[in-house]
Amino acid sequence: MIGIVVSRADAASTHIGEQLRAVGAWTAHEDGSRADGDGGGTYYTTEGFELREFDAIHIELGDPTPAFADPDELDCIVFVSRHAGETGRLLTAHVTGNFGPAEYGGEAGSFARAAPGAHKTVVDALDAHAPNEYEVGIECTHHGPSECATPSLFVELGSGEAEWQDPDGARAVANAVLDLRGVAADHHPVDGGRPRNGRPRHVVGFGGGHYTPRCERLVTETAWAVGHIGSDWQLEAMGEPTANREVIDAAFAASNAELAVVDGEKPDLTAVIDDLGYRVVSETWLRTVGERPLTVVEAAETTLSPVADGLRFGEVAVETERGSNDDPADAWTVVSLPDELIGAANGIDADATLTAVDESTVAYETTEGATLPAGDALVADPGEFTDLVDRLAELLGREYASVEQTADGVVCRDTGFDPEKAATLGVPEGPKFGRLAAGETVEVNGREITPDAVESDRVERFAVAWPAGLSPADAAEPPIDE
């Protein structure tokens, strides 16, 4: 159940409430246990939603949870509200609280329980429903209420009187809110239409401007959701991180998050976050990890190297059962990638080479700015390593006459243009080298030089560290009769 809060002191909120009731089948009820201005009197329900109206402005409501028919059944509360500012036509969403003083409701250094999953969904929904002339954005945490224990968020129509009375804008907000039907407050990756077990995909944001483009990218482009956001101006209002450890800790707790992204160089803040037991990660880390189980990610980084050093993940899944104490590392084998073989295949077809590694591994190390697999890798089945070598050898078959796998690796043979032979026969470097290499006969000092006269056998050897029992030599040994 999602509770919707409408404030009669807010023209945009009232307008959005009217648009909400105009969509779908709502049932009116009477609540005589509370004053009309305190959420009582007439209220409305439809499948998955309960709408209550209040006289007070949203930021002064504290925690409206008790006003709803069954507070224990509330998954989330949505405050539909105006947005004010010099930002033109804008639909926005954010969670509430204060990193510093409580100038606009709530309490200083306190946060309402965020609803990152609902926030992520409603931002996408706003984008889908926004009239053409409206922008969509997210804001930092910057006003109350901070007392709301039920996960909550504001969804707003802005940014001036004309927009607050705009039926198209209000209808877009109403439709976006109704798209939250069945959405949980916390964000979990979905597998087969059902939320996957494990920790939610939440981060706390620090730094940047009021509208935090980095956090907006995370919300709209990645598998992650964002809880509370302390923009640069909010962090300045908070004061020194070392003197406000409790505030920083509260932001994580109210976001149900263990990770943070920090925009800009903030060593004092980063040190406090680390000391509190949380982790600062990069946008690249979040994009690389995606929806993968965090226990697998952590074990892979421990076994190989951090994502920051170039670790990347393949498409082979390794998961442990919910509640299990199994170590994901028990489900994989560490192998050494055939770096030279990968480099040669990459020179022939870079996309096919990367695909072969992706489809054969759980995770792998890289070089050259994380563009070329190299180093060690994790495979769920050692046989997948041999499949990888097969695919790389097949790529080399495009350039070589023969490709053979041996106990030492891969041997490629070919016959091709030999510059030394050409020079010995007096062929000058330049266009005639190129013509001979292309299979054409050339004339040098009145003498014809044919391509076969300057050819040599070419042999390239690429070492492979085969897993035990899986080299071609092992496969060739006859079974032992007992």
Short mmCIF file of C-alpha atoms in Angstrom, two decimals:
data_model
loop_
_atom_site.label_atom_id
_atom_site.label_comp_id
_atom_site.label_asym_id
_atom_site.label_seq_id
_atom_site.Cartn_x
_atom_site.Cartn_y
_atom_site.Cartn_z
CA MET A 1 0.00 0.00 0.00
CA ILE A 2 1.26 3.46 -0.93
CA GLY A 3 0.00 6.49 1.00
CA ILE A 4 -0.42 9.76 -0.89
CA VAL A 5 -0.27 13.05 0.99
CA VAL A 6 -2.01 16.13 -0.45
CA SER A 7 -1.56 19.54 1.19
CA ARG A 8 -4.40 22.05 0.85
CA ALA A 9 -1.84 24.79 1.54
CA ASP A 10 -0.08 23.89 -1.73
CA ALA A 11 -1.93 24.76 -4.97
CA ALA A 12 0.10 22.31 -7.01
CA SER A 13 -0.48 19.53 -4.48
CA THR A 14 -4.24 20.12 -4.55
CA HIS A 15 -4.21 20.14 -8.36
CA ILE A 16 -2.23 16.90 -8.53
CA GLY A 17 -4.66 15.36 -6.03
CA GLU A 18 -7.56 16.28 -8.30
CA GLN A 19 -5.80 14.73 -11.29
CA LEU A 20 -5.09 11.59 -9.27
CA ARG A 21 -8.76 11.15 -8.42
CA ALA A 22 -9.67 11.74 -12.06
CA VAL A 23 -7.64 8.69 -13.07
CA GLY A 24 -8.91 5.23 -12.20
CA ALA A 25 -11.65 4.11 -9.83
CA TRP A 26 -11.36 5.70 -6.38
CA THR A 27 -13.65 4.99 -3.45
CA ALA A 28 -14.46 7.74 -0.93
CA HIS A 29 -14.42 6.89 2.80
CA GLU A 30 -15.06 8.86 5.98
CA ASP A 31 -12.69 8.92 8.93
CA GLY A 32 -14.25 10.53 11.95
CA SER A 33 -11.39 9.66 14.27
CA ARG A 34 -9.21 12.52 13.01
CA ALA A 35 -9.83 16.17 12.21
CA ASP A 36 -10.46 16.98 8.56
CA GLY A 37 -7.34 19.12 8.41
CA ASP A 38 -5.23 16.35 9.90
CA GLY A 39 -5.91 13.70 7.27
CA GLY A 40 -9.35 12.74 8.57
CA GLY A 41 -12.75 13.35 7.10
CA THR A 42 -13.06 12.21 3.50
CA TYR A 43 -10.19 10.13 2.16
CA TYR A 44 -9.88 8.03 -0.98
CA THR A 45 -8.63 4.58 -1.92
CA THR A 46 -7.96 2.67 -5.10
CA GLU A 47 -6.01 -0.53 -5.66
CA GLY A 48 -2.63 -0.10 -3.99
CA PHE A 49 -3.14 3.52 -2.89
CA GLU A 50 -4.73 5.57 -0.12
CA LEU A 51 -4.97 9.38 -0.50
CA ARG A 52 -5.27 11.69 2.51
CA GLU A 53 -5.55 15.50 2.59
CA PHE A 54 -4.03 17.84 5.19
CA ASP A 55 -4.33 21.55 5.87
CA ALA A 56 -0.66 22.04 6.77
CA ILE A 57 2.11 22.43 4.23
CA HIS A 58 4.03 19.20 3.67
CA ILE A 59 7.27 20.21 5.34
CA GLU A 60 5.41 20.83 8.62
CA LEU A 61 3.58 17.51 8.74
CA GLY A 62 6.22 15.54 10.62
CA ASP A 63 5.20 11.91 10.22
CA PRO A 64 1.76 11.49 8.59
CA THR A 65 1.90 7.70 8.85
CA PRO A 66 -0.64 7.44 11.74
CA ALA A 67 -3.27 9.21 9.64
CA PHE A 68 -3.63 6.29 7.27
CA ALA A 69 -6.15 3.48 7.77
CA ASP A 70 -3.55 0.78 8.40
CA PRO A 71 -0.14 2.34 9.05
CA ASP A 72 1.56 -1.06 9.35
CA GLU A 73 0.56 -1.88 5.76
CA LEU A 74 2.17 1.21 4.27
CA ASP A 75 5.17 0.44 2.09
CA CYS A 76 5.79 4.04 1.13
CA ILE A 77 4.39 7.58 1.44
CA VAL A 78 4.39 9.96 -1.53
CA PHE A 79 4.07 13.70 -0.90
CA VAL A 80 2.75 15.35 -4.06
CA SER A 81 3.98 18.91 -4.01
CA ARG A 82 4.93 22.08 -5.82
CA HIS A 83 8.50 22.77 -6.86
CA ALA A 84 9.59 26.40 -6.65
CA GLY A 85 12.62 27.90 -8.34
CA GLU A 86 14.03 29.59 -11.42
CA THR A 87 14.11 26.29 -13.30
CA GLY A 88 11.28 26.60 -15.80
CA ARG A 89 8.91 23.71 -16.37
CA LEU A 90 10.28 20.86 -14.28
CA LEU A 91 9.01 17.60 -12.80
CA THR A 92 11.23 16.39 -9.99
CA ALA A 93 11.52 13.88 -7.16
CA HIS A 94 13.64 13.68 -4.02
CA VAL A 95 13.76 12.35 -0.47
CA THR A 96 13.73 14.56 2.61
CA GLY A 97 15.81 15.56 5.59
CA ASN A 98 18.58 17.97 6.54
CA PHE A 99 22.34 17.54 6.55
CA GLY A 100 22.59 20.91 8.30
CA PRO A 101 20.14 23.26 10.03
CA ALA A 102 16.41 22.67 9.56
CA GLU A 103 15.48 25.89 7.77
CA TYR A 104 12.55 24.32 5.90
CA GLY A 105 10.96 21.77 8.20
CA GLY A 106 12.15 18.65 9.93
CA GLU A 107 15.04 18.54 12.35
CA ALA A 108 18.68 19.48 11.94
CA GLY A 109 21.01 16.63 10.97
CA SER A 110 18.09 14.25 10.62
CA PHE A 111 16.56 12.28 7.76
CA ALA A 112 13.28 10.67 6.81
CA ARG A 113 13.57 7.02 5.76
CA ALA A 114 14.21 7.23 2.02
CA ALA A 115 12.39 5.16 -0.59
CA PRO A 116 15.13 4.68 -3.21
CA GLY A 117 13.25 2.02 -5.17
CA ALA A 118 10.09 4.12 -5.46
CA HIS A 119 12.21 7.17 -6.27
CA LYS A 120 14.00 5.36 -9.12
CA THR A 121 10.70 4.14 -10.57
CA VAL A 122 8.92 7.48 -10.32
CA VAL A 123 11.77 9.36 -12.03
CA ASP A 124 11.50 7.00 -15.00
CA ALA A 125 7.72 7.39 -14.91
CA LEU A 126 7.96 11.19 -14.85
CA ASP A 127 10.17 11.01 -17.93
CA ALA A 128 7.63 8.77 -19.65
CA HIS A 129 4.63 10.99 -18.85
CA ALA A 130 6.20 14.47 -19.00
CA PRO A 131 4.67 16.85 -21.55
CA ASN A 132 7.17 17.83 -24.25
CA GLU A 133 7.98 21.21 -22.73
CA TYR A 134 8.85 19.80 -19.28
CA GLU A 135 12.26 18.65 -18.05
CA VAL A 136 12.67 15.89 -15.48
CA GLY A 137 15.26 15.90 -12.69
CA ILE A 138 16.13 14.85 -9.17
CA GLU A 139 17.13 17.04 -6.26
CA CYS A 140 19.37 16.71 -3.25
CA THR A 141 18.04 16.22 0.28
CA HIS A 142 17.20 19.76 1.37
CA HIS A 143 14.04 20.12 3.49
CA GLY A 144 11.70 18.34 5.88
CA PRO A 145 9.92 16.45 7.06
CA SER A 146 12.66 14.34 8.57
CA GLU A 147 10.46 12.54 11.12
CA CYS A 148 8.71 10.17 8.71
CA ALA A 149 9.59 6.58 9.69
CA THR A 150 7.74 5.10 6.70
CA PRO A 151 9.89 5.24 3.55
CA SER A 152 8.88 8.39 1.69
CA LEU A 153 9.62 10.80 -1.13
CA PHE A 154 8.37 14.03 -2.69
CA VAL A 155 7.14 14.13 -6.30
CA GLU A 156 6.85 17.70 -7.50
CA LEU A 157 5.43 19.95 -10.22
CA GLY A 158 7.30 23.15 -10.98
CA SER A 159 8.47 25.65 -11.05
CA GLY A 160 5.96 28.53 -10.81
CA GLU A 161 2.30 29.49 -10.53
CA ALA A 162 1.59 28.76 -14.19
CA GLU A 163 2.95 25.22 -13.91
CA TRP A 164 1.19 24.56 -10.58
CA GLN A 165 -2.12 25.21 -12.37
CA ASP A 166 -1.15 23.36 -15.56
CA PRO A 167 -3.44 20.32 -15.97
CA ASP A 168 -1.00 18.56 -18.29
CA GLY A 169 1.84 18.85 -15.79
CA ALA A 170 -0.35 17.83 -12.86
CA ARG A 171 -1.69 14.87 -14.84
CA ALA A 172 1.87 13.76 -15.67
CA VAL A 173 2.77 13.75 -11.95
CA ALA A 174 -0.45 11.90 -11.12
CA ASN A 175 0.21 9.20 -13.71
CA ALA A 176 3.81 8.83 -12.57
CA VAL A 177 2.69 8.34 -8.96
CA LEU A 178 0.14 5.73 -10.01
CA ASP A 179 2.91 3.90 -11.86
CA LEU A 180 4.28 3.11 -8.39
CA ARG A 181 1.53 0.53 -7.87
CA GLY A 182 3.21 -2.63 -6.61
CA VAL A 183 6.66 -1.00 -6.38
CA ALA A 184 8.66 -1.57 -3.19
CA ALA A 185 10.33 1.24 -1.29
CA ASP A 186 13.73 -0.44 -1.64
CA HIS A 187 15.32 -1.36 -4.94
CA HIS A 188 16.34 -4.94 -5.63
CA PRO A 189 17.38 -6.31 -9.03
CA VAL A 190 14.60 -8.31 -10.65
CA ASP A 191 15.15 -11.88 -11.80
CA GLY A 192 12.31 -13.49 -13.74
CA GLY A 193 9.92 -10.75 -12.66
CA ARG A 194 10.61 -11.24 -8.93
CA PRO A 195 12.99 -9.23 -6.70
CA ARG A 196 16.28 -11.05 -6.25
CA ASN A 197 17.39 -11.89 -2.73
CA GLY A 198 20.20 -9.97 -1.14
CA ARG A 199 21.07 -6.41 -0.21
CA PRO A 200 19.24 -3.56 -1.96
CA ARG A 201 21.04 -1.62 -4.69
CA HIS A 202 21.25 1.72 -2.85
CA VAL A 203 23.93 4.39 -2.62
CA VAL A 204 24.17 7.67 -0.74
CA GLY A 205 25.31 10.63 -2.84
CA PHE A 206 27.70 13.35 -1.69
CA GLY A 207 28.76 16.49 -3.52
CA GLY A 208 27.67 18.19 -6.70
CA GLY A 209 24.99 20.76 -7.26
CA HIS A 210 21.39 20.89 -6.10
CA TYR A 211 20.19 18.84 -9.07
CA THR A 212 23.11 16.34 -8.88
CA PRO A 213 23.61 15.13 -12.48
CA ARG A 214 25.83 12.24 -11.38
CA CYS A 215 23.13 10.84 -9.11
CA GLU A 216 20.56 11.40 -11.85
CA ARG A 217 22.68 9.28 -14.20
CA LEU A 218 22.88 6.54 -11.60
CA VAL A 219 19.11 6.57 -11.13
CA THR A 220 18.23 6.62 -14.83
CA GLU A 221 21.08 4.67 -16.45
CA THR A 222 22.22 2.00 -14.00
CA ALA A 223 20.85 -0.85 -11.90
CA TRP A 224 21.29 1.28 -8.77
CA ALA A 225 19.00 3.61 -6.82
CA VAL A 226 20.03 6.64 -4.78
CA GLY A 227 18.87 7.46 -1.26
CA HIS A 228 19.87 10.68 0.47
CA ILE A 229 22.03 13.18 -1.40
CA GLY A 230 24.21 15.73 0.36
CA SER A 231 25.00 18.35 -2.28
CA ASP A 232 27.95 20.68 -1.82
CA TRP A 233 25.77 23.39 -0.29
CA GLN A 234 24.18 20.94 2.14
CA LEU A 235 27.60 19.59 3.16
CA GLU A 236 28.77 23.15 3.74
CA ALA A 237 25.72 23.72 5.96
CA MET A 238 26.51 20.50 7.84
CA GLY A 239 30.08 21.51 8.66
CA GLU A 240 33.25 19.47 9.13
CA PRO A 241 32.68 15.74 8.48
CA THR A 242 34.74 14.72 11.51
CA ALA A 243 32.43 16.74 13.77
CA ASN A 244 29.30 15.36 12.11
CA ARG A 245 29.90 11.63 12.01
CA GLU A 246 26.44 10.95 13.44
CA VAL A 247 24.79 12.93 10.63
CA ILE A 248 26.71 11.05 7.95
CA ASP A 249 25.92 7.73 9.62
CA ALA A 250 22.23 8.69 9.82
CA ALA A 251 22.17 9.43 6.07
CA PHE A 252 23.35 5.88 5.34
CA ALA A 253 20.91 4.34 7.81
CA ALA A 254 17.96 6.31 6.42
CA SER A 255 18.95 5.27 2.88
CA ASN A 256 19.33 1.58 3.80
CA ALA A 257 22.70 1.82 2.07
CA GLU A 258 26.28 0.69 2.61
CA LEU A 259 27.86 2.42 -0.39
CA ALA A 260 28.47 6.04 -1.35
CA VAL A 261 29.47 8.02 -4.42
CA VAL A 262 31.41 11.20 -3.76
CA ASP A 263 31.56 13.96 -6.37
CA GLY A 264 34.84 15.83 -6.24
CA GLU A 265 37.83 15.54 -3.94
CA LYS A 266 36.60 15.29 -0.34
CA PRO A 267 39.27 13.38 1.60
CA ASP A 268 37.94 14.27 5.06
CA LEU A 269 34.45 13.08 4.15
CA THR A 270 35.79 9.92 2.51
CA ALA A 271 37.86 9.15 5.60
CA VAL A 272 34.81 9.45 7.87
CA ILE A 273 32.72 7.25 5.56
CA ASP A 274 35.44 4.59 5.58
CA ASP A 275 35.85 4.81 9.35
CA LEU A 276 32.09 4.33 9.83
CA GLY A 277 32.36 1.04 7.95
CA TYR A 278 30.83 2.17 4.66
CA ARG A 279 32.51 2.15 1.28
CA VAL A 280 33.04 4.86 -1.32
CA VAL A 281 32.74 3.55 -4.87
CA SER A 282 32.92 5.15 -8.29
CA GLU A 283 30.27 5.49 -10.95
CA THR A 284 32.38 3.04 -12.99
CA TRP A 285 32.19 0.51 -10.14
CA LEU A 286 28.41 0.78 -10.00
CA ARG A 287 28.04 0.42 -13.76
CA THR A 288 30.45 -2.51 -13.86
CA VAL A 289 28.80 -4.37 -10.99
CA GLY A 290 25.25 -3.75 -12.22
CA GLU A 291 22.82 -6.37 -10.92
CA ARG A 292 25.42 -8.97 -10.00
CA PRO A 293 25.18 -10.45 -6.50
CA LEU A 294 27.28 -8.32 -4.18
CA THR A 295 28.70 -11.36 -2.39
CA VAL A 296 30.06 -12.54 -5.75
CA VAL A 297 31.48 -9.10 -6.55
CA GLU A 298 33.22 -8.80 -3.19
CA ALA A 299 34.67 -12.32 -3.43
CA ALA A 300 35.87 -11.69 -6.99
CA GLU A 301 37.60 -8.46 -5.97
CA THR A 302 39.25 -10.27 -3.07
CA THR A 303 40.35 -13.20 -5.23
CA LEU A 304 41.62 -11.19 -8.20
CA SER A 305 41.79 -7.39 -8.00
CA PRO A 306 39.45 -4.41 -7.48
CA VAL A 307 37.17 -3.06 -10.16
CA ALA A 308 39.12 0.19 -9.84
CA ASP A 309 42.20 -1.68 -11.10
CA GLY A 310 40.39 -3.03 -14.15
CA LEU A 311 38.46 -6.07 -12.94
CA ARG A 312 35.48 -6.74 -15.19
CA PHE A 313 32.70 -9.31 -15.04
CA GLY A 314 31.75 -11.94 -17.56
CA GLU A 315 28.36 -13.40 -18.30
CA VAL A 316 28.77 -16.66 -16.38
CA ALA A 317 26.66 -16.46 -13.22
CA VAL A 318 27.70 -17.76 -9.83
CA GLU A 319 25.21 -17.37 -6.99
CA THR A 320 24.82 -18.79 -3.51
CA GLU A 321 21.55 -19.76 -1.92
CA ARG A 322 19.77 -17.21 0.27
CA GLY A 323 20.90 -17.49 3.84
CA SER A 324 23.76 -19.77 2.88
CA ASN A 325 27.21 -19.31 4.32
CA ASP A 326 28.78 -20.71 1.17
CA ASP A 327 31.72 -18.70 -0.13
CA PRO A 328 31.23 -17.84 -3.83
CA ALA A 329 34.95 -18.48 -4.26
CA ASP A 330 34.24 -22.17 -3.70
CA ALA A 331 32.23 -22.16 -6.95
CA TRP A 332 34.99 -21.03 -9.29
CA THR A 333 38.53 -21.78 -10.45
CA VAL A 334 41.24 -19.19 -10.95
CA VAL A 335 42.92 -19.46 -14.37
CA SER A 336 45.62 -17.49 -16.12
CA LEU A 337 44.39 -15.89 -19.29
CA PRO A 338 46.52 -16.55 -22.40
CA ASP A 339 47.48 -12.89 -22.77
CA GLU A 340 49.48 -13.18 -26.01
CA LEU A 341 46.81 -15.35 -27.62
CA ILE A 342 44.12 -12.84 -26.59
CA GLY A 343 46.25 -9.99 -27.96
CA ALA A 344 46.65 -11.72 -31.31
CA ALA A 345 42.94 -12.54 -31.54
CA ASN A 346 42.09 -8.98 -30.50
CA GLY A 347 44.11 -7.70 -33.46
CA ILE A 348 41.92 -9.78 -35.78
CA ASP A 349 38.50 -9.09 -34.22
CA ALA A 350 38.38 -7.12 -30.98
CA ASP A 351 34.61 -7.48 -30.47
CA ALA A 352 34.63 -11.25 -30.98
CA THR A 353 37.61 -11.61 -28.63
CA LEU A 354 35.92 -9.69 -25.83
CA THR A 355 32.68 -11.62 -26.38
CA ALA A 356 34.55 -14.91 -26.09
CA VAL A 357 36.07 -13.86 -22.76
CA ASP A 358 32.76 -12.46 -21.47
CA GLU A 359 30.87 -15.63 -22.30
CA SER A 360 33.46 -17.93 -20.72
CA THR A 361 34.22 -16.26 -17.40
CA VAL A 362 32.72 -15.08 -14.15
CA ALA A 363 35.24 -12.23 -13.94
CA TYR A 364 38.56 -11.28 -15.49
CA GLU A 365 41.37 -8.79 -15.16
CA THR A 366 42.18 -6.29 -17.91
CA THR A 367 44.79 -3.89 -19.20
CA GLU A 368 44.87 -0.90 -21.57
CA GLY A 369 42.20 1.05 -19.74
CA ALA A 370 40.03 -2.02 -19.09
CA THR A 371 39.65 -2.64 -22.84
CA LEU A 372 41.80 -5.77 -23.20
CA PRO A 373 41.42 -8.91 -21.03
CA ALA A 374 44.76 -9.86 -19.47
CA GLY A 375 45.98 -11.45 -16.26
CA ASP A 376 43.83 -13.88 -14.28
CA ALA A 377 40.18 -14.87 -14.62
CA LEU A 378 37.53 -16.84 -12.75
CA VAL A 379 35.68 -19.70 -14.45
CA ALA A 380 32.78 -21.64 -13.01
CA ASP A 381 33.88 -24.76 -14.89
CA PRO A 382 37.47 -25.34 -16.06
CA GLY A 383 35.99 -26.66 -19.29
CA GLU A 384 34.89 -23.08 -20.05
CA PHE A 385 38.56 -22.15 -20.23
CA THR A 386 39.18 -24.72 -22.94
CA ASP A 387 36.11 -23.39 -24.77
CA LEU A 388 37.65 -19.91 -24.59
CA VAL A 389 40.92 -21.16 -26.10
CA ASP A 390 38.95 -22.93 -28.84
CA ARG A 391 37.19 -19.68 -29.74
CA LEU A 392 40.41 -17.67 -29.73
CA ALA A 393 42.12 -20.30 -31.88
CA GLU A 394 39.19 -20.15 -34.30
CA LEU A 395 39.71 -16.41 -34.64
CA LEU A 396 43.38 -16.94 -35.43
CA GLY A 397 42.30 -19.39 -38.13
CA ARG A 398 41.19 -16.37 -40.16
CA GLU A 399 44.82 -15.26 -40.51
CA TYR A 400 46.83 -18.50 -40.43
CA ALA A 401 46.81 -21.54 -42.68
CA SER A 402 46.82 -23.90 -39.71
CA VAL A 403 46.15 -23.57 -35.99
CA GLU A 404 47.05 -26.38 -33.60
CA GLN A 405 46.53 -26.71 -29.85
CA THR A 406 49.33 -28.43 -27.96
CA ALA A 407 50.32 -29.11 -24.38
CA ASP A 408 52.25 -25.82 -24.42
CA GLY A 409 49.61 -23.67 -26.05
CA VAL A 410 48.51 -22.73 -29.54
CA VAL A 411 50.79 -23.03 -32.59
CA CYS A 412 49.88 -21.11 -35.75
CA ARG A 413 51.57 -21.75 -39.10
CA ASP A 414 51.38 -19.85 -42.34
CA THR A 415 53.36 -19.05 -45.45
CA GLY A 416 53.78 -15.39 -46.16
CA PHE A 417 55.85 -12.56 -47.51
CA ASP A 418 59.40 -12.46 -46.06
CA PRO A 419 60.91 -8.94 -46.20
CA GLU A 420 64.43 -10.30 -45.66
CA LYS A 421 64.19 -12.59 -48.70
CA ALA A 422 62.85 -9.72 -50.77
CA ALA A 423 65.73 -7.47 -49.69
CA THR A 424 68.25 -10.23 -50.50
CA LEU A 425 66.83 -10.37 -54.03
CA GLY A 426 67.26 -6.61 -54.38
CA VAL A 427 63.66 -5.56 -53.95
CA PRO A 428 63.60 -2.02 -52.54
CA GLU A 429 61.34 -1.29 -49.58
CA GLY A 430 58.22 0.53 -50.57
CA PRO A 431 55.41 -0.15 -53.05
CA LYS A 432 57.04 -3.28 -54.47
CA PHE A 433 57.14 -4.82 -51.00
CA GLY A 434 53.42 -4.22 -50.78
CA ARG A 435 52.72 -5.68 -54.22
CA LEU A 436 54.70 -8.84 -53.46
CA ALA A 437 52.91 -9.21 -50.12
CA ALA A 438 49.63 -8.90 -52.04
CA GLY A 439 50.63 -11.76 -54.36
CA GLU A 440 51.78 -9.74 -57.39
CA THR A 441 54.94 -10.28 -59.43
CA VAL A 442 57.31 -7.27 -59.63
CA GLU A 443 60.28 -6.38 -61.82
CA VAL A 444 63.63 -5.37 -60.32
CA ASN A 445 66.48 -4.36 -62.64
CA GLY A 446 64.85 -6.19 -65.51
CA ARG A 447 64.31 -9.33 -63.47
CA GLU A 448 60.90 -10.66 -62.48
CA ILE A 449 60.45 -11.49 -58.79
CA THR A 450 57.50 -13.76 -58.09
CA PRO A 451 55.64 -13.84 -54.74
CA ASP A 452 56.68 -17.44 -54.02
CA ALA A 453 60.33 -16.44 -54.33
CA VAL A 454 60.01 -14.19 -51.26
CA GLU A 455 57.81 -16.40 -49.09
CA SER A 456 58.79 -18.19 -45.90
CA ASP A 457 57.04 -20.41 -43.45
CA ARG A 458 55.82 -18.45 -40.45
CA VAL A 459 55.29 -20.07 -37.05
CA GLU A 460 53.76 -18.25 -34.08
CA ARG A 461 53.51 -19.86 -30.65
CA PHE A 462 51.15 -18.64 -27.93
CA ALA A 463 51.60 -20.09 -24.46
CA VAL A 464 48.56 -21.40 -22.59
CA ALA A 465 48.52 -22.37 -18.91
CA TRP A 466 45.99 -25.19 -19.14
CA PRO A 467 44.04 -26.15 -16.00
CA ALA A 468 45.04 -29.56 -14.65
CA GLY A 469 43.93 -32.40 -16.87
CA LEU A 470 42.61 -30.20 -19.67
CA SER A 471 45.53 -29.74 -22.06
CA PRO A 472 45.27 -31.36 -25.51
CA ALA A 473 48.01 -33.79 -24.45
CA ASP A 474 45.87 -34.97 -21.51
CA ALA A 475 42.93 -35.48 -23.82
CA ALA A 476 45.08 -37.56 -26.18
CA GLU A 477 46.25 -40.02 -23.52
CA PRO A 478 44.37 -43.32 -23.67
CA PRO A 479 42.38 -44.30 -20.56
CA ILE A 480 44.07 -46.71 -18.15
CA ASP A 481 42.40 -50.11 -17.93
CA GLU A 482 41.92 -51.41 -14.42
#
